[in-house]
PDB file of C-alpha atoms and ligand atoms in Angstrom:
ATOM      1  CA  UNK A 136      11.109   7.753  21.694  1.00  0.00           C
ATOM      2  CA  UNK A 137      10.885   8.512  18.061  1.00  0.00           C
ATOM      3  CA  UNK A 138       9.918   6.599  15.159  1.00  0.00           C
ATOM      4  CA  UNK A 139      10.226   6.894  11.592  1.00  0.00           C
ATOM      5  CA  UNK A 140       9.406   5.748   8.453  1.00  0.00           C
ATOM      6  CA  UNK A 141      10.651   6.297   5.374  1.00  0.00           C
ATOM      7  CA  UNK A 142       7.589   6.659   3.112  1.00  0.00           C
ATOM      8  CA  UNK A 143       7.736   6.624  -1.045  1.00  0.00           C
ATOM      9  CA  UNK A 144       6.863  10.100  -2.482  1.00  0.00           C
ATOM     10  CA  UNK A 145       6.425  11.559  -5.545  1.00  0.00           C
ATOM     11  CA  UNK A 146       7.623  14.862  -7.300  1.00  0.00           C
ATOM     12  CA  UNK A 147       5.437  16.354  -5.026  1.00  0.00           C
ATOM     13  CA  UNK A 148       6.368  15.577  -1.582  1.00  0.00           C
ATOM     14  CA  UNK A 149       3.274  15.392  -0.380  1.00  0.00           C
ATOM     15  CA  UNK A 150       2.454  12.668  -2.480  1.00  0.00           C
ATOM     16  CA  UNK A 151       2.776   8.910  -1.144  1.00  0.00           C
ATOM     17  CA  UNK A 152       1.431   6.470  -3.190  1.00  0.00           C
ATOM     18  CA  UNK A 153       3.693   3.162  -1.709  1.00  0.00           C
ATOM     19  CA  UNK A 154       0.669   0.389  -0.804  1.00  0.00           C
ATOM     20  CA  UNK A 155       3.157  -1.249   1.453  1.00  0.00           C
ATOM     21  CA  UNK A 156       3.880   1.975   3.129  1.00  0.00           C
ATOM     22  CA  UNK A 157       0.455   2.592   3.507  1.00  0.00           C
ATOM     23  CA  UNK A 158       0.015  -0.852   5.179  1.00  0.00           C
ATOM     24  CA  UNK A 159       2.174   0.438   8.249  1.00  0.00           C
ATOM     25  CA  UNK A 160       0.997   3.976   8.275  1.00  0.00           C
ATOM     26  CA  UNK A 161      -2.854   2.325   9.492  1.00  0.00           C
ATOM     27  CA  UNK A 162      -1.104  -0.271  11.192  1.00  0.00           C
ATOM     28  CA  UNK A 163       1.150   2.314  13.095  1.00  0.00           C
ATOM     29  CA  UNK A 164      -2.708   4.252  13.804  1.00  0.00           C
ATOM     30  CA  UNK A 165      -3.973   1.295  14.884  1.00  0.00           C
ATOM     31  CA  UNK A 166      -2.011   0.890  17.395  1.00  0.00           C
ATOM     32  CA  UNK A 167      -2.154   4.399  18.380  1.00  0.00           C
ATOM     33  CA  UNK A 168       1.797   4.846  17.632  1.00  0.00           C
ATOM     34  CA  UNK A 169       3.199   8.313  16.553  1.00  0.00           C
ATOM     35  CA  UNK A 170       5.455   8.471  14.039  1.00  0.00           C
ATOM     36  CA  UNK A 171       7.193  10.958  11.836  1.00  0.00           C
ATOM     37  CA  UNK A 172       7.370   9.668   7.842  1.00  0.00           C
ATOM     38  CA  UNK A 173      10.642  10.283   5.738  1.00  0.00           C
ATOM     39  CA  UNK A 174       9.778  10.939   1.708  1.00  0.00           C
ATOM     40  CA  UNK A 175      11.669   8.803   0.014  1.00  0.00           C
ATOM     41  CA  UNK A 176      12.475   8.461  -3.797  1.00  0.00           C
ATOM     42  CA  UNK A 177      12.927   4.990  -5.427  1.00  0.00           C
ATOM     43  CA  UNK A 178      16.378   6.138  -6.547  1.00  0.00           C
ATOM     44  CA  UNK A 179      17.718   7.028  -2.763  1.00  0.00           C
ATOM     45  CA  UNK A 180      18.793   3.320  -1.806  1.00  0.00           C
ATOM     46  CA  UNK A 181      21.735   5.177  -0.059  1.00  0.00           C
ATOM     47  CA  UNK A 182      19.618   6.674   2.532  1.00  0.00           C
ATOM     48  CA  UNK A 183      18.420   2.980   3.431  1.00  0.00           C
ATOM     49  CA  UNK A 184      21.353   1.168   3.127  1.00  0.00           C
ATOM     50  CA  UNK A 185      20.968   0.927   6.685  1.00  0.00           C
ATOM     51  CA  UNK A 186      18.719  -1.603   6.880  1.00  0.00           C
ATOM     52  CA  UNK A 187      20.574  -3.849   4.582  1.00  0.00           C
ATOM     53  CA  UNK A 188      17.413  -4.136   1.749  1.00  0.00           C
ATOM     54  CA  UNK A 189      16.290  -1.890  -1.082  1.00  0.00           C
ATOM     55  CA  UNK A 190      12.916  -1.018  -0.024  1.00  0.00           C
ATOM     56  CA  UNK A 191      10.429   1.052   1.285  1.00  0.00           C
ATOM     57  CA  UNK A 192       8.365   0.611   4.067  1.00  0.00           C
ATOM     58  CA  UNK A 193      11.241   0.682   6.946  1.00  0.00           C
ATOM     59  CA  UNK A 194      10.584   1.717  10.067  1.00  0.00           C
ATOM     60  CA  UNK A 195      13.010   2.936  12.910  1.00  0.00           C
ATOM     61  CA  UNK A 196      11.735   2.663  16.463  1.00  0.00           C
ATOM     62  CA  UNK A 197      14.142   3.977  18.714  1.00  0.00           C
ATOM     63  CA  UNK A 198      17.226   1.959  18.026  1.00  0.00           C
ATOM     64  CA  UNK A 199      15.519  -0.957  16.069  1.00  0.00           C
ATOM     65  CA  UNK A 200      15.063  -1.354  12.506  1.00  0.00           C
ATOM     66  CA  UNK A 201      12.192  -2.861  10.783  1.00  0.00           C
ATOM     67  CA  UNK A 202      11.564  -3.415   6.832  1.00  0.00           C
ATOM     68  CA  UNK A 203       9.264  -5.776   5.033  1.00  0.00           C
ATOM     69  CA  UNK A 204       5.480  -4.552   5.553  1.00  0.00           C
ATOM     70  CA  UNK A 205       4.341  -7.842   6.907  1.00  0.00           C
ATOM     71  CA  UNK A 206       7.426  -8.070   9.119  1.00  0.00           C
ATOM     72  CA  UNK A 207       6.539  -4.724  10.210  1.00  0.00           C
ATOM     73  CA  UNK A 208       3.306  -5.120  11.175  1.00  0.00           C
ATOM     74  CA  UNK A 209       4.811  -8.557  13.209  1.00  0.00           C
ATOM     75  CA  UNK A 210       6.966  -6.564  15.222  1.00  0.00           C
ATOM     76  CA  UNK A 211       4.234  -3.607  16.182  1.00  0.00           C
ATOM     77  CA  UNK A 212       2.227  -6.633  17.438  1.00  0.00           C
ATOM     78  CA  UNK A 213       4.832  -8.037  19.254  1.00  0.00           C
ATOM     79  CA  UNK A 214       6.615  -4.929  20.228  1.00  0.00           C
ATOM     80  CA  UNK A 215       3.155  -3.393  21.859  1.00  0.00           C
ATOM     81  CA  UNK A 216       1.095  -6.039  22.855  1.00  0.00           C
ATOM     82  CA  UNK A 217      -1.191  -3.580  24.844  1.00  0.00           C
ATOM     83  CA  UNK A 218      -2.446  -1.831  21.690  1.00  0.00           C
ATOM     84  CA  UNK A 219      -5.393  -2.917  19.679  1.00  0.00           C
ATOM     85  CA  UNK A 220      -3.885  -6.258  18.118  1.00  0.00           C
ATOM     86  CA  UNK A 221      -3.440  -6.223  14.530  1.00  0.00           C
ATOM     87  CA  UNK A 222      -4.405  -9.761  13.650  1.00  0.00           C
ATOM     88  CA  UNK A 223      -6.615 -10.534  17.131  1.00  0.00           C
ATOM     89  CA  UNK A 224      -5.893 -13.947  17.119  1.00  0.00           C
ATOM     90  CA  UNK A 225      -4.633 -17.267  15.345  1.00  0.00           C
ATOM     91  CA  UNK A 226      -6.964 -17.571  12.702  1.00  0.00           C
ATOM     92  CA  UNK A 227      -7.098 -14.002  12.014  1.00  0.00           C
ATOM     93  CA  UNK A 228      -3.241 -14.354  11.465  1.00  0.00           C
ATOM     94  CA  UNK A 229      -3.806 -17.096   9.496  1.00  0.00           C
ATOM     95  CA  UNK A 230      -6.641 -15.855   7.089  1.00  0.00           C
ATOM     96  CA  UNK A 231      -4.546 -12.556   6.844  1.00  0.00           C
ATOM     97  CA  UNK A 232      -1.323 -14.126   5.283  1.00  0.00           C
ATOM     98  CA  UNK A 233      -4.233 -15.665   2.292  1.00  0.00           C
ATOM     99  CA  UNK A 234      -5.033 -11.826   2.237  1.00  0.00           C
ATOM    100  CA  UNK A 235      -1.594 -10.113   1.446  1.00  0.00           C
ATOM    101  CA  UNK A 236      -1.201 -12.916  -0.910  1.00  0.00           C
ATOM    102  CA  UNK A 237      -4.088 -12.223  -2.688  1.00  0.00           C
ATOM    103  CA  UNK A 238      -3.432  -8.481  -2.488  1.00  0.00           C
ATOM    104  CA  UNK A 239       0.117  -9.095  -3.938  1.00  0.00           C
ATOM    105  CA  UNK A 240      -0.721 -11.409  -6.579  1.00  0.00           C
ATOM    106  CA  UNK A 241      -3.993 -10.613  -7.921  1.00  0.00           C
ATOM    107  CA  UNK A 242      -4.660  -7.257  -7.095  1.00  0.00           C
ATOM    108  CA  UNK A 243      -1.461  -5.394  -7.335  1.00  0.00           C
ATOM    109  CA  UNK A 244      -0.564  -6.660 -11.068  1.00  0.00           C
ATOM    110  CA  UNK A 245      -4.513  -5.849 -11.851  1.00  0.00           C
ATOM    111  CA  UNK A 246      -3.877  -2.398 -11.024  1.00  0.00           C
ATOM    112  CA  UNK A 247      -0.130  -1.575 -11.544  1.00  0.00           C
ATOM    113  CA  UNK A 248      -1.419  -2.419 -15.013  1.00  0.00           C
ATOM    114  CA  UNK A 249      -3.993   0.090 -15.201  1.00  0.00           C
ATOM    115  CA  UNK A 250      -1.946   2.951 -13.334  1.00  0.00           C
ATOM    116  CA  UNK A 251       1.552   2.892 -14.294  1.00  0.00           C
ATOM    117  CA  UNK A 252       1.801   5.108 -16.921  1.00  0.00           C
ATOM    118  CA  UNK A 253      -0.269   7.964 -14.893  1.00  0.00           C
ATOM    119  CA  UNK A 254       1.629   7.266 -12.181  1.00  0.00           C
ATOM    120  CA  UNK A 255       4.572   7.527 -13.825  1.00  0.00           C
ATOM    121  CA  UNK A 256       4.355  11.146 -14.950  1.00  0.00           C
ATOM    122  CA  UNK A 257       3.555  11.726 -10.818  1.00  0.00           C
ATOM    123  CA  UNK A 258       6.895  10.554  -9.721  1.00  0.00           C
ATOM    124  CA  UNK A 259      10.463  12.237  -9.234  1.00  0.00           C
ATOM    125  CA  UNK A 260      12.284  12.967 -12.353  1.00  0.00           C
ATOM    126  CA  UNK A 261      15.276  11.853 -10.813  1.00  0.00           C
ATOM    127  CA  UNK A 262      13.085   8.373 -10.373  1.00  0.00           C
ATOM    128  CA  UNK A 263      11.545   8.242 -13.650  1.00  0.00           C
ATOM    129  CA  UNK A 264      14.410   6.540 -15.510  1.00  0.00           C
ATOM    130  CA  UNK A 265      14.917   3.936 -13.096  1.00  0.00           C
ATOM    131  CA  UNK A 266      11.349   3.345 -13.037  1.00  0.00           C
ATOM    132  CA  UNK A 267      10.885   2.803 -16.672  1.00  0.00           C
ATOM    133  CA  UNK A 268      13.626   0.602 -16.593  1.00  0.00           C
ATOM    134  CA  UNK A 269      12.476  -1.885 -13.848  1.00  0.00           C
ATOM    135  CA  UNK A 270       8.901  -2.017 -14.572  1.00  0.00           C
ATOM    136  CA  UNK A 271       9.226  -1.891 -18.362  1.00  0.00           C
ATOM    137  CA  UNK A 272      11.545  -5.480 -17.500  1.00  0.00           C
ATOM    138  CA  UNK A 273       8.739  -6.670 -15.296  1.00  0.00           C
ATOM    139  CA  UNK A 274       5.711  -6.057 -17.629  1.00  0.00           C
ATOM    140  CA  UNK A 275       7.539  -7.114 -20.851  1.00  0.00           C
ATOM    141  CA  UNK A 276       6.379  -3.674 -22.894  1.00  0.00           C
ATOM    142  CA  UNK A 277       6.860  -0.131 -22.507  1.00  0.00           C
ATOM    143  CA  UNK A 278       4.911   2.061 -20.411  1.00  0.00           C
ATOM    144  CA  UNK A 279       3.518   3.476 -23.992  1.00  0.00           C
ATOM    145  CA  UNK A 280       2.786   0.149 -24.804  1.00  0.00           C
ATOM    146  CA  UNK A 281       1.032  -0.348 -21.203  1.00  0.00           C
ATOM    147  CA  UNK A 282      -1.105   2.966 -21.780  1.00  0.00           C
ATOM    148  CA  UNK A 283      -2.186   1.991 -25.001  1.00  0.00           C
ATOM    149  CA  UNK A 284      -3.574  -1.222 -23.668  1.00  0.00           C
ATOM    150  CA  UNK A 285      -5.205   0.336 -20.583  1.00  0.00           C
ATOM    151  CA  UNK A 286      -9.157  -0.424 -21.609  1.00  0.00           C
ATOM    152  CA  UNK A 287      -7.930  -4.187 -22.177  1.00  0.00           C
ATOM    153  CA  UNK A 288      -6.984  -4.091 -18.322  1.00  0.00           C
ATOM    154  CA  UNK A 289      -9.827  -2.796 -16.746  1.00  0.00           C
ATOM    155  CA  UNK A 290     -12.043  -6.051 -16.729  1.00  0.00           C
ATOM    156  CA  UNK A 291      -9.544  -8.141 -14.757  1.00  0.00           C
ATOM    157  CA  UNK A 292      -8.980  -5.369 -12.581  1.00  0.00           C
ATOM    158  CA  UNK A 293     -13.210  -4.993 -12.115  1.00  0.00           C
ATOM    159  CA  UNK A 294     -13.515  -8.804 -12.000  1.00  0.00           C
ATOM    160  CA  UNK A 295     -10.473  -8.829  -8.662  1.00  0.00           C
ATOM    161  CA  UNK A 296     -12.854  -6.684  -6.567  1.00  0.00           C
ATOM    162  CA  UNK A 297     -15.705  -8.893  -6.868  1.00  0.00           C
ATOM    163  CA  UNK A 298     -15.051 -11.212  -3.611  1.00  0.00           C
ATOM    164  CA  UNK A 299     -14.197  -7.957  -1.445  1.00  0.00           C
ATOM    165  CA  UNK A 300     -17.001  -5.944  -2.919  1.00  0.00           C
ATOM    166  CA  UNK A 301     -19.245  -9.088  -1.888  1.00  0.00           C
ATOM    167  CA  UNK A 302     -17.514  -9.262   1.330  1.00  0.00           C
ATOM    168  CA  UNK A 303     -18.489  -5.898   2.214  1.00  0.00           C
ATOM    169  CA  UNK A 304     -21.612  -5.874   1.675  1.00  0.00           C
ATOM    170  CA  UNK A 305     -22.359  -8.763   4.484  1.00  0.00           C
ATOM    171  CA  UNK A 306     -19.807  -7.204   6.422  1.00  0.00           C
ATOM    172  CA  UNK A 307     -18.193  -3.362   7.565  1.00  0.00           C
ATOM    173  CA  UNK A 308     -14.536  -4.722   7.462  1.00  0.00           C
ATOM    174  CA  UNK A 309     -12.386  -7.423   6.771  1.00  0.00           C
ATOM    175  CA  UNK A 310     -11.680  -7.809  10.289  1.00  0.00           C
ATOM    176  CA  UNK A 311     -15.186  -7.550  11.481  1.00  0.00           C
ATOM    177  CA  UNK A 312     -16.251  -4.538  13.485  1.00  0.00           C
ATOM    178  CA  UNK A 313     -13.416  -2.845  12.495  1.00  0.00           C
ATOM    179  CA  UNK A 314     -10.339  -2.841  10.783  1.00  0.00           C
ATOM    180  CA  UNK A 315      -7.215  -5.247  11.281  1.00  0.00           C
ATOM    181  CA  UNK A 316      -4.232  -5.709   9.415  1.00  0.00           C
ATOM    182  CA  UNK A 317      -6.090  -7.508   7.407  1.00  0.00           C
ATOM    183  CA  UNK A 318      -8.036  -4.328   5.843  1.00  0.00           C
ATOM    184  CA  UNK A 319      -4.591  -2.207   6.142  1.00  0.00           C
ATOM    185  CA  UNK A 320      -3.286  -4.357   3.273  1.00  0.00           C
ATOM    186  CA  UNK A 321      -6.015  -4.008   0.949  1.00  0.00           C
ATOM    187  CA  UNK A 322      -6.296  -0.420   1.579  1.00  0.00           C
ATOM    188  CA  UNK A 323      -2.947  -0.076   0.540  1.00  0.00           C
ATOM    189  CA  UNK A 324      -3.224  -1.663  -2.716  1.00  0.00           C
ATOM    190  CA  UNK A 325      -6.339   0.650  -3.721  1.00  0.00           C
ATOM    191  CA  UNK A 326      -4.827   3.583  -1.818  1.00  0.00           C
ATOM    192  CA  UNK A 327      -2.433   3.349  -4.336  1.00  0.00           C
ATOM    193  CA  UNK A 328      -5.021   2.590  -7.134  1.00  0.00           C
ATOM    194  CA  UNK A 329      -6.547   5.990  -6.114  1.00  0.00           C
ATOM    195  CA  UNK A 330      -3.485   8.057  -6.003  1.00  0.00           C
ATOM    196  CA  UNK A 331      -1.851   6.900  -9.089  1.00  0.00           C
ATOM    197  CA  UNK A 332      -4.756   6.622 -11.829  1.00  0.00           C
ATOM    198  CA  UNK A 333      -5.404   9.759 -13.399  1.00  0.00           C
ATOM    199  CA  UNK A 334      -9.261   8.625 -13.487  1.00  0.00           C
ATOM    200  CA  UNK A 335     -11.697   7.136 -10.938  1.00  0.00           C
ATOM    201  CA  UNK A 336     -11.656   3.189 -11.027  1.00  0.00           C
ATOM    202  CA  UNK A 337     -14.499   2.948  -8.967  1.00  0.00           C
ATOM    203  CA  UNK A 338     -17.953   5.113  -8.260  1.00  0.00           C
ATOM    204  CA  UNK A 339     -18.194   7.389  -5.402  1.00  0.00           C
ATOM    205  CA  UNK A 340     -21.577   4.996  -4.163  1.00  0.00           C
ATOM    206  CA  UNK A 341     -19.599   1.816  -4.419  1.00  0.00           C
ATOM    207  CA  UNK A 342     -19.051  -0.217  -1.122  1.00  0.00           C
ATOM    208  CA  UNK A 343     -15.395  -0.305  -1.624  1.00  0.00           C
ATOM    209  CA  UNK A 344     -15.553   3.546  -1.533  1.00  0.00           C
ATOM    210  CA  UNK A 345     -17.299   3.387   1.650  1.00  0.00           C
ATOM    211  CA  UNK A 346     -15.380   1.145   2.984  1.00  0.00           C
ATOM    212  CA  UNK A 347     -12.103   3.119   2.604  1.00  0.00           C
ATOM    213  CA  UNK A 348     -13.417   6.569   4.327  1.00  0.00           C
ATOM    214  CA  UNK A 349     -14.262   4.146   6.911  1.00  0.00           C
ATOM    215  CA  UNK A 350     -11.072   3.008   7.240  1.00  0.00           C
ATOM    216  CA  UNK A 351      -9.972   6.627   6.912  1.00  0.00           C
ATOM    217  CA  UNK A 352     -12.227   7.690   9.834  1.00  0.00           C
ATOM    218  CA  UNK A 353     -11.192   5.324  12.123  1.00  0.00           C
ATOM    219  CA  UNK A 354      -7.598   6.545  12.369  1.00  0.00           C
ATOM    220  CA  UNK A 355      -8.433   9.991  11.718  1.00  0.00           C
ATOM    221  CA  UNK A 356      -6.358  10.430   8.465  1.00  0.00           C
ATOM    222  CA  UNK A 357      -7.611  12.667   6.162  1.00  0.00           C
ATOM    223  CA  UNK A 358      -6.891  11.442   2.817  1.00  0.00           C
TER     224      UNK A 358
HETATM  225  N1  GSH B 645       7.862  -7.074   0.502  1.00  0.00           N
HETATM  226  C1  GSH B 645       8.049  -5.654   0.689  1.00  0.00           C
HETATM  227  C2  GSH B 645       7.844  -4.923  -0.630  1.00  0.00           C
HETATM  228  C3  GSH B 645       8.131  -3.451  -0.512  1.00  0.00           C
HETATM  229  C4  GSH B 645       8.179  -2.747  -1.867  1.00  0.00           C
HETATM  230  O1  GSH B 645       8.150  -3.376  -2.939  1.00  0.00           O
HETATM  231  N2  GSH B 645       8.288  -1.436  -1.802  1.00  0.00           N
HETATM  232  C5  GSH B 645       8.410  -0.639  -3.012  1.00  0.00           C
HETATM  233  C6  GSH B 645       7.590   0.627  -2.908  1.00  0.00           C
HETATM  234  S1  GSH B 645       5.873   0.290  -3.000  1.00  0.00           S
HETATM  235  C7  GSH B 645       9.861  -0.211  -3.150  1.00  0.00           C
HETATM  236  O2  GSH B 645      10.457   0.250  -2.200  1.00  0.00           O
HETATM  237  N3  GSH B 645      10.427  -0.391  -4.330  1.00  0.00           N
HETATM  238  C8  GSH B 645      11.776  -0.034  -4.555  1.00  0.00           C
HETATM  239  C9  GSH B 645      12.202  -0.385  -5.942  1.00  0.00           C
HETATM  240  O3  GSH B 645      11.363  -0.744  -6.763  1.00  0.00           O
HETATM  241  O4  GSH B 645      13.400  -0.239  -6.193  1.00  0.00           O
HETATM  242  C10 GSH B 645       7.120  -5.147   1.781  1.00  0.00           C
HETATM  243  O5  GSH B 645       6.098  -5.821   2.052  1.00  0.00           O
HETATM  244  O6  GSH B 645       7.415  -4.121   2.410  1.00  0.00           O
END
């Protein structure tokens, strides 16, 4: 059967910097899945109009189709109930909905704030217009504005990894033993952190760093 996912990318193809995209790229690994990923530009809503919504991650899998990362991940669980489990059990599931709320409203502004204008010079010209325009609107200044502030931003985004630096010090994953959904969402957000900033925004000895070539290993992905 084949699956695909349309994946953001940058100018460079090869690029894919989407956190929610990297959610279901683990979560598809975790669950041993092969897939085939479809770059995708922020500016080719046409080629998704099929599944009635705007954004990337969406997944086809066979004849159904899938967007939302957290919806995503729902379906794998449901669809293939024999592979690892994603959220293992009720409380997992429940603790994991506090974590891609945390990730979306504490960690992703922390860092969109610190990488947007890098990232910006990364993306598709074709992309860069629409980009400006949209996330100038949501951050209330322009990405000039944005760069010029960066050193203003990094505290807050320092201070947001303190519980999950602490965490993983006691611990080798959010899920435990290994990684669950759980640690797919958080990857994503500093997966994205990583490929965007034109500097590194943590050491190469920190715990967090660690921790995400662990995650890395366990699927087998290389970067
Ligand atoms: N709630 C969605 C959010 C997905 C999302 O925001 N994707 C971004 C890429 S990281 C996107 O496609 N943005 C399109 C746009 O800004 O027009 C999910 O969890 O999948």
């Amino acid at each position: 059967m084949s699956r695909k996912l349309y994946d953001l990318a940058g100018a460079d193809p090869q690029l894919r910097f989407s956190p929610y995209c990297w959610r279901i790229k683990l979560a598809l690994a975790h669950k041993g899945l092969s897939y085939e990923t479809i770059p995708w530009r922020f500016t080719e809503k046409d080629e998704i109009a099929f599944s009635a919504q705007t954004k990337v991650p969406v997944l086809v899998d066979g004849g159904e189709t899938v967007s939302d990362s957290y919806a995503i991940a729902e379906y794998l669980e449901k669809k293939y109930p024999n592979g690892p489990a994603l959220f293992n059990d009720i409380g997992t599931r429940s603790l994991t909905r506090f974590v891609k709320h945390w990730a979306e409203d504490t960690l992703h502004p922390a860092i969109a704030r610190l990488i947007l204008p890098s990232l910006f010079v990364l993306l598709d010209p074709k992309d860069q217009p629409y980009f400006r325009k949209t996330r100038e609107a949501a951050f209330g200044m322009t990405i000039e504005d944005l760069a010029s502030k960066r050193d203003s931003y990094v505290p807050a985004f320092k201070a947001a990894l303190v519980p999950f630096r602490r965490t993983l010090e006691a611990q080798a994953f959010l899920g435990g033993p290994a990684p669950l959904f759980a640690d797919h969402i958080v990857f994503g957000a500093l997966q994205w952190a990583r490929k965007g900033s034109a500097v590194p925004l943590w050491d190469l000895d920190d715990p967090i760093q660690r921790w995400m070539e662990a995650v890395l290993d366990t699927y087998g992905i290389e970067n």
